[in-house]
mmCIF file of C-alpha atoms in Angstrom:
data_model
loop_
_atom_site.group_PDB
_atom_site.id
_atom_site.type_symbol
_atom_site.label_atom_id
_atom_site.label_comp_id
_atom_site.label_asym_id
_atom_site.label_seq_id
_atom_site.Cartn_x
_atom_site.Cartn_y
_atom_site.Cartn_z
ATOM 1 C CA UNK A 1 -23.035 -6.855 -13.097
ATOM 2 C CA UNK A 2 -22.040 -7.644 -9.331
ATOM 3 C CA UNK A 3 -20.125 -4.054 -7.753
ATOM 4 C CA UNK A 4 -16.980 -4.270 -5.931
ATOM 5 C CA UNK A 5 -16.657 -4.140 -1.646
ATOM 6 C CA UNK A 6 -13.147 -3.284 -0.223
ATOM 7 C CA UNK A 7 -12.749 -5.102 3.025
ATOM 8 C CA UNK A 8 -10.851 -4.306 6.030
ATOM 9 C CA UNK A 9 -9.894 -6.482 8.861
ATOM 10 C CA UNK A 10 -9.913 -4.012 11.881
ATOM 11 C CA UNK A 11 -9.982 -6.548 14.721
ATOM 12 C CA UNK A 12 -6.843 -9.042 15.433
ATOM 13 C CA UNK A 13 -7.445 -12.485 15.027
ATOM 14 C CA UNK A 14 -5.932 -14.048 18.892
ATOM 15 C CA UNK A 15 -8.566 -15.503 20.672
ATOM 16 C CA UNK A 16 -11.177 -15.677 18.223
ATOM 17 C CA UNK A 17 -12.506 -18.934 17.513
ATOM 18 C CA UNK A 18 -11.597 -21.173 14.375
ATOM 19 C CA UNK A 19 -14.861 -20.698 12.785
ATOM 20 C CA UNK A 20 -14.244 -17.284 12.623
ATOM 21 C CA UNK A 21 -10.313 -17.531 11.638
ATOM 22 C CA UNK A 22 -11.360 -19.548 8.257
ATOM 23 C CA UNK A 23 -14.354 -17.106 7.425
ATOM 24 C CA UNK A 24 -11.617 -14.346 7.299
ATOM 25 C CA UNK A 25 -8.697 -16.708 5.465
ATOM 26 C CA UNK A 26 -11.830 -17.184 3.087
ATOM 27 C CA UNK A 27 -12.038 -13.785 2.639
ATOM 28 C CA UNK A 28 -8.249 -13.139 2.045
ATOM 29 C CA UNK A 29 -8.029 -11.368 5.231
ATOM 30 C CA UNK A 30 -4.921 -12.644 7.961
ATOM 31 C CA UNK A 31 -3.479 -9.327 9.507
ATOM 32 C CA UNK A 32 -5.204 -6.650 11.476
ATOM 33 C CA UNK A 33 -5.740 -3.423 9.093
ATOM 34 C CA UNK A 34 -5.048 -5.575 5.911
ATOM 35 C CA UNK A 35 -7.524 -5.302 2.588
ATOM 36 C CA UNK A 36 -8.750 -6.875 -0.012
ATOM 37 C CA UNK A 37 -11.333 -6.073 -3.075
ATOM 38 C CA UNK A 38 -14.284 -8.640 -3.880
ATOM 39 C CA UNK A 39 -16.833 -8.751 -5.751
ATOM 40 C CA UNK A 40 -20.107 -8.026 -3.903
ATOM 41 C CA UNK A 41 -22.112 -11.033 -4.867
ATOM 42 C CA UNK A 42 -24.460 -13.247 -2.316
ATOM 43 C CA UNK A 43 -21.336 -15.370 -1.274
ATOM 44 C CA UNK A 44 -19.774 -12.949 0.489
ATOM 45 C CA UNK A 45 -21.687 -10.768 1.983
ATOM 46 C CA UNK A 46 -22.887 -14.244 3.743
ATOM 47 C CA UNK A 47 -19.373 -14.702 4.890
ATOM 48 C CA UNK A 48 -19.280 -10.914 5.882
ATOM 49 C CA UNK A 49 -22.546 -11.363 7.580
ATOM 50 C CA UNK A 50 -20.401 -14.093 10.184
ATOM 51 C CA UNK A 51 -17.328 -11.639 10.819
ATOM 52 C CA UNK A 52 -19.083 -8.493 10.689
ATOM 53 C CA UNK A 53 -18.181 -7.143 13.781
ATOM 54 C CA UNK A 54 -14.319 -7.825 13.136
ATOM 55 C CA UNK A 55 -14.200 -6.089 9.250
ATOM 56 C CA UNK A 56 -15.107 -2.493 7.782
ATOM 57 C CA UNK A 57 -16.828 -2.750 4.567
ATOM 58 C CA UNK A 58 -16.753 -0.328 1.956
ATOM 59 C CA UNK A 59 -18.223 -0.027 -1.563
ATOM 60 C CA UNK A 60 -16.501 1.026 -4.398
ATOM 61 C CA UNK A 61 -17.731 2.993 -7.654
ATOM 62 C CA UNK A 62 -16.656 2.417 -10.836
#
């Protein structure tokens, strides 16, 4: 069984291309310092992989 992440959007979203914009809407991500917990599965830690420099992951236990 898959873990869990917690991801953190620590970088606004103004000026950043679309690309990147739906990436993080994918994610559930829309305002700077918001969260959300996801399953840590192939999917999207490809997705994290394209907004890494804009989130702060952290894995849960449990």
């Amino acid at each position: 069984m898959a873990g869990k992440i917690k991801i953190t959007l620590v970088r606004g979203l103004a000026g950043k291309p679309e690309v990147v914009r739906r990436n993080l809407q994918t994610l559930g991500l829309s305002r700077r310092q918001s969260s959300v917990v996801r399953d840590d599965d192939p999917a999207t830690r490809g997705i994290l992989r394209r907004v890494e420099h804009m989130v702060k992951v952290e894995e849960l236990e449990g």
